[in-house]
Structure formats: C-alpha cells, structure tokens
Amino acid sequence: MTSVSARPVGVGYCFGGARCQPRSRVRVSAAASAVAAPAPAMAATMYELLAVEETAGPDEIKAAYRRAARRWHPDACPGGADRFMAAREAYEVLSDPERRRGYDIQLRCGAHFGDAGYRAARRAGFADWEAQLTGLQWRAAGRRGRAGGETWGSRMRQAAAQPSL
C-alpha cells in the first residue's frame, strides 16, 4: 500500500531573500512514484504500436511516434522501457520508405512485429557475411592440407627468393 500525504515541506523564500510563509506541497513517497502503468499486450504490427493506419504519411507517423515516446519514455513511465524501444524501432522502420516497403511485404507474407520471421529477416544481412567467412575457413584449411602446412606468406617468400628466368 502506498501513502500520499499533504504536509508542509520546509520554509519557502520569496524573491530578494525575504522569508515567506511555508508552502504546502504534496509529497509522494518513492514507492508510489515507482508504480508503473500496466503494460498492455504487445502490438501485433508496428502500425498498431504507433496507432496509425497503414496508409499514414510521414507527418502522421512522426506525430504518432512522439505521442508514444512521451507516453512510454522510461522517465515518464518506469515500466515502459520495452514499449519505448519498440516505438522507436517502429518509427525508424516506418519513417524510411525503403525499410517500410520491406516491412509491408513481410506483413503481407504473414510476419508480424515480434515474430521469429521478422527477427530472422532483420538478421538475414549477416547470412552473406557468415557464408563468406565459412568459405574462407574451408579454403584456408584445404590449402594447409594440400601444401604441407605452408601459409600464403611463406609461399610468397619462397617465390620471391627464387630467381626468375
């Protein structure tokens, strides 16, 4: 149970250093201010998260993001950090025309915000990098086995040391 009490807090001062009557303020205990708003269920799409239509323009999306950011900012709503970050991500995607087009295609294919498919699509850019790294590792292992443990550098030094005809 939280308690909220109205009682005088210190003695106030007027401009010029003259003493004034004590001001009454409401002092809210730390426990009462730490109570977070109940977190609503996660929105199914980024459009629902920002509460805009799929046909919304850039100005509407920006205004909706600002509303969501003010509502879910961790300083204003202690339990809203996840929602704030989700709203920021939604704004970043929906405000960029190319990323928004890709997101709309994913929505039509059945992927939703927070689905494994959506996360996999975001991670897809790493697949090429991982494939290249794996290929380099296999080629390096093949050369070591074929050339008797010689490295590229040792082969280049040998080639430079041999006189050319």
mmCIF file of N, CA and C in Angstrom, residues 75-163:
data_model
loop_
_atom_site.group_PDB
_atom_site.id
_atom_site.type_symbol
_atom_site.label_atom_id
_atom_site.label_comp_id
_atom_site.label_asym_id
_atom_site.label_seq_id
_atom_site.Cartn_x
_atom_site.Cartn_y
_atom_site.Cartn_z
ATOM 1 N N ASP A 75 11.472 7.725 -18.196
ATOM 2 C CA ASP A 75 11.372 8.743 -17.152
ATOM 3 C C ASP A 75 9.918 9.037 -16.795
ATOM 4 N N ALA A 76 9.022 8.908 -17.768
ATOM 5 C CA ALA A 76 7.609 9.188 -17.526
ATOM 6 C C ALA A 76 6.853 7.952 -17.061
ATOM 7 N N CYS A 77 7.272 6.794 -17.520
ATOM 8 C CA CYS A 77 6.602 5.538 -17.179
ATOM 9 C C CYS A 77 7.683 4.517 -16.832
ATOM 10 N N PRO A 78 7.960 4.308 -15.562
ATOM 11 C CA PRO A 78 9.082 3.448 -15.173
ATOM 12 C C PRO A 78 9.075 2.048 -15.781
ATOM 13 N N GLY A 79 7.935 1.497 -16.101
ATOM 14 C CA GLY A 79 7.899 0.154 -16.683
ATOM 15 C C GLY A 79 7.794 0.149 -18.192
ATOM 16 N N GLY A 80 7.924 1.296 -18.825
ATOM 17 C CA GLY A 80 7.670 1.383 -20.257
ATOM 18 C C GLY A 80 8.885 1.349 -21.157
ATOM 19 N N ALA A 81 10.027 0.917 -20.660
ATOM 20 C CA ALA A 81 11.248 0.941 -21.477
ATOM 21 C C ALA A 81 11.120 0.060 -22.713
ATOM 22 N N ASP A 82 10.529 -1.121 -22.554
ATOM 23 C CA ASP A 82 10.381 -2.018 -23.704
ATOM 24 C C ASP A 82 9.465 -1.418 -24.754
ATOM 25 N N ARG A 83 8.354 -0.848 -24.298
ATOM 26 C CA ARG A 83 7.428 -0.226 -25.254
ATOM 27 C C ARG A 83 8.074 0.982 -25.923
ATOM 28 N N PHE A 84 8.862 1.747 -25.179
ATOM 29 C CA PHE A 84 9.543 2.907 -25.748
ATOM 30 C C PHE A 84 10.508 2.473 -26.844
ATOM 31 N N MET A 85 11.286 1.435 -26.575
ATOM 32 C CA MET A 85 12.241 0.959 -27.574
ATOM 33 C C MET A 85 11.524 0.371 -28.781
ATOM 34 N N ALA A 86 10.398 -0.304 -28.561
ATOM 35 C CA ALA A 86 9.629 -0.840 -29.679
ATOM 36 C C ALA A 86 9.056 0.292 -30.524
ATOM 37 N N ALA A 87 8.598 1.362 -29.873
ATOM 38 C CA ALA A 87 8.074 2.514 -30.619
ATOM 39 C C ALA A 87 9.179 3.174 -31.426
ATOM 40 N N ARG A 88 10.376 3.264 -30.854
ATOM 41 C CA ARG A 88 11.500 3.853 -31.587
ATOM 42 C C ARG A 88 11.855 3.012 -32.806
ATOM 43 N N GLU A 89 11.873 1.696 -32.634
ATOM 44 C CA GLU A 89 12.176 0.812 -33.759
ATOM 45 C C GLU A 89 11.095 0.922 -34.831
ATOM 46 N N ALA A 90 9.838 0.987 -34.403
ATOM 47 C CA ALA A 90 8.742 1.127 -35.363
ATOM 48 C C ALA A 90 8.876 2.427 -36.141
ATOM 49 N N TYR A 91 9.226 3.506 -35.467
ATOM 50 C CA TYR A 91 9.396 4.789 -36.156
ATOM 51 C C TYR A 91 10.552 4.730 -37.145
ATOM 52 N N GLU A 92 11.662 4.110 -36.738
ATOM 53 C CA GLU A 92 12.813 4.010 -37.637
ATOM 54 C C GLU A 92 12.462 3.245 -38.903
ATOM 55 N N VAL A 93 11.676 2.190 -38.771
ATOM 56 C CA VAL A 93 11.298 1.392 -39.941
ATOM 57 C C VAL A 93 10.272 2.127 -40.787
ATOM 58 N N LEU A 94 9.234 2.660 -40.153
ATOM 59 C CA LEU A 94 8.139 3.269 -40.915
ATOM 60 C C LEU A 94 8.497 4.627 -41.491
ATOM 61 N N SER A 95 9.497 5.300 -40.954
ATOM 62 C CA SER A 95 9.867 6.611 -41.491
ATOM 63 C C SER A 95 10.821 6.496 -42.682
ATOM 64 N N ASP A 96 11.447 5.353 -42.862
ATOM 65 C CA ASP A 96 12.341 5.125 -44.006
ATOM 66 C C ASP A 96 11.538 4.408 -45.092
ATOM 67 N N PRO A 97 11.323 5.045 -46.256
ATOM 68 C CA PRO A 97 10.465 4.444 -47.288
ATOM 69 C C PRO A 97 10.910 3.050 -47.731
ATOM 70 N N GLU A 98 12.199 2.822 -47.847
ATOM 71 C CA GLU A 98 12.676 1.518 -48.310
ATOM 72 C C GLU A 98 12.436 0.435 -47.261
ATOM 73 N N ARG A 99 12.758 0.741 -46.014
ATOM 74 C CA ARG A 99 12.528 -0.234 -44.941
ATOM 75 C C ARG A 99 11.038 -0.463 -44.729
ATOM 76 N N ARG A 100 10.239 0.582 -44.893
ATOM 77 C CA ARG A 100 8.794 0.445 -44.735
ATOM 78 C C ARG A 100 8.229 -0.468 -45.816
ATOM 79 N N ARG A 101 8.716 -0.326 -47.041
ATOM 80 C CA ARG A 101 8.250 -1.177 -48.136
ATOM 81 C C ARG A 101 8.560 -2.643 -47.824
ATOM 82 N N GLY A 102 9.769 -2.907 -47.333
ATOM 83 C CA GLY A 102 10.138 -4.270 -46.966
ATOM 84 C C GLY A 102 9.283 -4.803 -45.832
ATOM 85 N N TYR A 103 8.985 -3.952 -44.862
ATOM 86 C CA TYR A 103 8.138 -4.372 -43.741
ATOM 87 C C TYR A 103 6.724 -4.675 -44.215
ATOM 88 N N ASP A 104 6.193 -3.855 -45.117
ATOM 89 C CA ASP A 104 4.851 -4.097 -45.648
ATOM 90 C C ASP A 104 4.789 -5.429 -46.386
ATOM 91 N N ILE A 105 5.841 -5.758 -47.116
ATOM 92 C CA ILE A 105 5.885 -7.050 -47.814
ATOM 93 C C ILE A 105 5.884 -8.185 -46.800
ATOM 94 N N GLN A 106 6.655 -8.043 -45.732
ATOM 95 C CA GLN A 106 6.672 -9.068 -44.690
ATOM 96 C C GLN A 106 5.298 -9.222 -44.048
ATOM 97 N N LEU A 107 4.594 -8.108 -43.852
ATOM 98 C CA LEU A 107 3.251 -8.183 -43.265
ATOM 99 C C LEU A 107 2.308 -8.960 -44.162
ATOM 100 N N ARG A 108 2.391 -8.707 -45.472
ATOM 101 C CA ARG A 108 1.520 -9.422 -46.404
ATOM 102 C C ARG A 108 1.839 -10.907 -46.438
ATOM 103 N N CYS A 109 3.096 -11.261 -46.153
ATOM 104 C CA CYS A 109 3.503 -12.672 -46.148
ATOM 105 C C CYS A 109 3.197 -13.347 -44.813
ATOM 106 N N GLY A 110 2.725 -12.595 -43.847
ATOM 107 C CA GLY A 110 2.316 -13.188 -42.584
ATOM 108 C C GLY A 110 3.237 -12.935 -41.409
ATOM 109 N N ALA A 111 4.370 -12.282 -41.602
ATOM 110 C CA ALA A 111 5.270 -11.997 -40.476
ATOM 111 C C ALA A 111 4.743 -10.788 -39.713
ATOM 112 N N HIS A 112 4.793 -10.850 -38.397
ATOM 113 C CA HIS A 112 4.337 -9.741 -37.562
ATOM 114 C C HIS A 112 5.486 -9.246 -36.711
ATOM 115 N N PHE A 113 5.310 -8.047 -36.191
ATOM 116 C CA PHE A 113 6.295 -7.431 -35.303
ATOM 117 C C PHE A 113 6.484 -8.345 -34.103
ATOM 118 N N GLY A 114 7.705 -8.780 -33.858
ATOM 119 C CA GLY A 114 7.977 -9.665 -32.734
ATOM 120 C C GLY A 114 8.012 -11.132 -33.114
ATOM 121 N N ASP A 115 7.601 -11.486 -34.333
ATOM 122 C CA ASP A 115 7.660 -12.878 -34.771
ATOM 123 C C ASP A 115 9.095 -13.282 -35.044
ATOM 124 N N ALA A 116 9.326 -14.576 -35.011
ATOM 125 C CA ALA A 116 10.658 -15.087 -35.338
ATOM 126 C C ALA A 116 11.003 -14.765 -36.785
ATOM 127 N N GLY A 117 10.012 -14.764 -37.659
ATOM 128 C CA GLY A 117 10.256 -14.455 -39.067
ATOM 129 C C GLY A 117 10.741 -13.033 -39.253
ATOM 130 N N TYR A 118 10.184 -12.121 -38.489
ATOM 131 C CA TYR A 118 10.611 -10.729 -38.582
ATOM 132 C C TYR A 118 12.052 -10.592 -38.111
ATOM 133 N N ARG A 119 12.368 -11.237 -36.977
ATOM 134 C CA ARG A 119 13.734 -11.164 -36.467
ATOM 135 C C ARG A 119 14.707 -11.836 -37.429
ATOM 136 N N ALA A 120 14.287 -12.943 -38.036
ATOM 137 C CA ALA A 120 15.152 -13.636 -38.990
ATOM 138 C C ALA A 120 15.401 -12.764 -40.212
ATOM 139 N N ALA A 121 14.387 -12.033 -40.645
ATOM 140 C CA ALA A 121 14.556 -11.157 -41.804
ATOM 141 C C ALA A 121 15.534 -10.031 -41.481
ATOM 142 N N ARG A 122 15.506 -9.517 -40.261
ATOM 143 C CA ARG A 122 16.452 -8.465 -39.874
ATOM 144 C C ARG A 122 17.867 -9.016 -39.813
ATOM 145 N N ARG A 123 17.991 -10.293 -39.433
ATOM 146 C CA ARG A 123 19.297 -10.914 -39.292
ATOM 147 C C ARG A 123 19.831 -11.424 -40.629
ATOM 148 N N ALA A 124 19.012 -11.439 -41.663
ATOM 149 C CA ALA A 124 19.395 -12.026 -42.946
ATOM 150 C C ALA A 124 20.644 -11.380 -43.531
ATOM 151 N N GLY A 125 20.905 -10.142 -43.227
ATOM 152 C CA GLY A 125 22.096 -9.482 -43.736
ATOM 153 C C GLY A 125 23.382 -10.138 -43.259
ATOM 154 N N PHE A 126 23.341 -10.811 -42.117
ATOM 155 C CA PHE A 126 24.523 -11.480 -41.604
ATOM 156 C C PHE A 126 24.777 -12.805 -42.304
ATOM 157 N N ALA A 127 23.778 -13.367 -42.978
ATOM 158 C CA ALA A 127 23.934 -14.669 -43.613
ATOM 159 C C ALA A 127 25.035 -14.632 -44.670
ATOM 160 N N ASP A 128 25.085 -13.595 -45.484
ATOM 161 C CA ASP A 128 26.123 -13.493 -46.508
ATOM 162 C C ASP A 128 27.504 -13.422 -45.869
ATOM 163 N N TRP A 129 27.621 -12.646 -44.841
ATOM 164 C CA TRP A 129 28.899 -12.499 -44.155
ATOM 165 C C TRP A 129 29.350 -13.834 -43.567
ATOM 166 N N GLU A 130 28.418 -14.552 -42.933
ATOM 167 C CA GLU A 130 28.763 -15.842 -42.344
ATOM 168 C C GLU A 130 29.163 -16.841 -43.417
ATOM 169 N N ALA A 131 28.477 -16.827 -44.566
ATOM 170 C CA ALA A 131 28.818 -17.736 -45.662
ATOM 171 C C ALA A 131 30.217 -17.431 -46.194
ATOM 172 N N GLN A 132 30.550 -16.160 -46.324
ATOM 173 C CA GLN A 132 31.888 -15.797 -46.794
ATOM 174 C C GLN A 132 32.958 -16.250 -45.808
ATOM 175 N N LEU A 133 32.698 -16.054 -44.535
ATOM 176 C CA LEU A 133 33.660 -16.456 -43.514
ATOM 177 C C LEU A 133 33.864 -17.966 -43.525
ATOM 178 N N THR A 134 32.782 -18.715 -43.637
ATOM 179 C CA THR A 134 32.884 -20.175 -43.688
ATOM 180 C C THR A 134 33.682 -20.610 -44.908
ATOM 181 N N GLY A 135 33.415 -19.988 -46.055
ATOM 182 C CA GLY A 135 34.161 -20.321 -47.267
ATOM 183 C C GLY A 135 35.647 -20.051 -47.118
ATOM 184 N N LEU A 136 35.991 -18.926 -46.510
ATOM 185 C CA LEU A 136 37.404 -18.613 -46.287
ATOM 186 C C LEU A 136 38.061 -19.637 -45.371
ATOM 187 N N GLN A 137 37.340 -20.067 -44.351
ATOM 188 C CA GLN A 137 37.896 -21.050 -43.425
ATOM 189 C C GLN A 137 38.135 -22.384 -44.127
ATOM 190 N N TRP A 138 37.179 -22.806 -44.963
ATOM 191 C CA TRP A 138 37.339 -24.060 -45.695
ATOM 192 C C TRP A 138 38.511 -23.973 -46.674
ATOM 193 N N ARG A 139 38.630 -22.876 -47.380
ATOM 194 C CA ARG A 139 39.741 -22.734 -48.331
ATOM 195 C C ARG A 139 41.075 -22.724 -47.608
ATOM 196 N N ALA A 140 41.133 -22.039 -46.483
ATOM 197 C CA ALA A 140 42.373 -21.993 -45.716
ATOM 198 C C ALA A 140 42.741 -23.382 -45.208
ATOM 199 N N ALA A 141 41.766 -24.139 -44.748
ATOM 200 C CA ALA A 141 42.027 -25.498 -44.266
ATOM 201 C C ALA A 141 42.485 -26.384 -45.415
ATOM 202 N N GLY A 142 41.894 -26.222 -46.595
ATOM 203 C CA GLY A 142 42.291 -27.018 -47.756
ATOM 204 C C GLY A 142 43.711 -26.716 -48.188
ATOM 205 N N ARG A 143 44.111 -25.484 -48.167
ATOM 206 C CA ARG A 143 45.472 -25.111 -48.564
ATOM 207 C C ARG A 143 46.499 -25.676 -47.593
ATOM 208 N N ARG A 144 46.177 -25.622 -46.323
ATOM 209 C CA ARG A 144 47.128 -26.141 -45.338
ATOM 210 C C ARG A 144 47.342 -27.632 -45.534
ATOM 211 N N GLY A 145 46.265 -28.357 -45.793
ATOM 212 C CA GLY A 145 46.390 -29.798 -46.004
ATOM 213 C C GLY A 145 47.122 -30.113 -47.301
ATOM 214 N N ARG A 146 46.873 -29.371 -48.360
ATOM 215 C CA ARG A 146 47.431 -29.633 -49.679
ATOM 216 C C ARG A 146 48.894 -29.211 -49.755
ATOM 217 N N ALA A 147 49.237 -28.099 -49.167
ATOM 218 C CA ALA A 147 50.578 -27.544 -49.325
ATOM 219 C C ALA A 147 51.520 -27.950 -48.203
ATOM 220 N N GLY A 148 51.135 -28.890 -47.389
ATOM 221 C CA GLY A 148 52.036 -29.346 -46.334
ATOM 222 C C GLY A 148 52.183 -28.347 -45.197
ATOM 223 N N GLY A 149 51.157 -27.559 -44.899
ATOM 224 C CA GLY A 149 51.193 -26.642 -43.770
ATOM 225 C C GLY A 149 51.754 -25.277 -44.105
ATOM 226 N N GLU A 150 52.057 -25.025 -45.373
ATOM 227 C CA GLU A 150 52.581 -23.718 -45.741
ATOM 228 C C GLU A 150 51.466 -22.681 -45.755
ATOM 229 N N THR A 151 51.801 -21.508 -45.351
ATOM 230 C CA THR A 151 50.847 -20.408 -45.401
ATOM 231 C C THR A 151 51.069 -19.603 -46.670
ATOM 232 N N TRP A 152 50.165 -18.726 -46.954
ATOM 233 C CA TRP A 152 50.277 -17.875 -48.135
ATOM 234 C C TRP A 152 51.550 -17.035 -48.046
ATOM 235 N N GLY A 153 51.835 -16.513 -46.878
ATOM 236 C CA GLY A 153 53.025 -15.683 -46.691
ATOM 237 C C GLY A 153 54.312 -16.454 -46.946
ATOM 238 N N SER A 154 54.367 -17.695 -46.442
ATOM 239 C CA SER A 154 55.589 -18.480 -46.665
ATOM 240 C C SER A 154 55.751 -18.823 -48.138
ATOM 241 N N ARG A 155 54.664 -19.094 -48.837
ATOM 242 C CA ARG A 155 54.755 -19.355 -50.283
ATOM 243 C C ARG A 155 55.230 -18.115 -51.025
ATOM 244 N N MET A 156 54.785 -16.927 -50.628
ATOM 245 C CA MET A 156 55.213 -15.694 -51.291
ATOM 246 C C MET A 156 56.699 -15.420 -51.044
ATOM 247 N N ARG A 157 57.170 -15.702 -49.837
ATOM 248 C CA ARG A 157 58.595 -15.511 -49.549
ATOM 249 C C ARG A 157 59.453 -16.463 -50.374
ATOM 250 N N GLN A 158 58.985 -17.695 -50.521
ATOM 251 C CA GLN A 158 59.717 -18.660 -51.339
ATOM 252 C C GLN A 158 59.738 -18.224 -52.798
ATOM 253 N N ALA A 159 58.601 -17.731 -53.287
ATOM 254 C CA ALA A 159 58.531 -17.289 -54.683
ATOM 255 C C ALA A 159 59.434 -16.084 -54.907
ATOM 256 N N ALA A 160 59.526 -15.197 -53.943
ATOM 257 C CA ALA A 160 60.377 -14.011 -54.079
ATOM 258 C C ALA A 160 61.854 -14.386 -54.010
ATOM 259 N N ALA A 161 62.189 -15.434 -53.261
ATOM 260 C CA ALA A 161 63.584 -15.840 -53.109
ATOM 261 C C ALA A 161 64.105 -16.575 -54.341
ATOM 262 N N GLN A 162 63.236 -17.204 -55.110
ATOM 263 C CA GLN A 162 63.660 -17.947 -56.297
ATOM 264 C C GLN A 162 63.958 -16.976 -57.434
ATOM 265 N N PRO A 163 65.067 -17.181 -58.097
ATOM 266 C CA PRO A 163 65.379 -16.297 -59.231
ATOM 267 C C PRO A 163 64.448 -16.593 -60.405
#
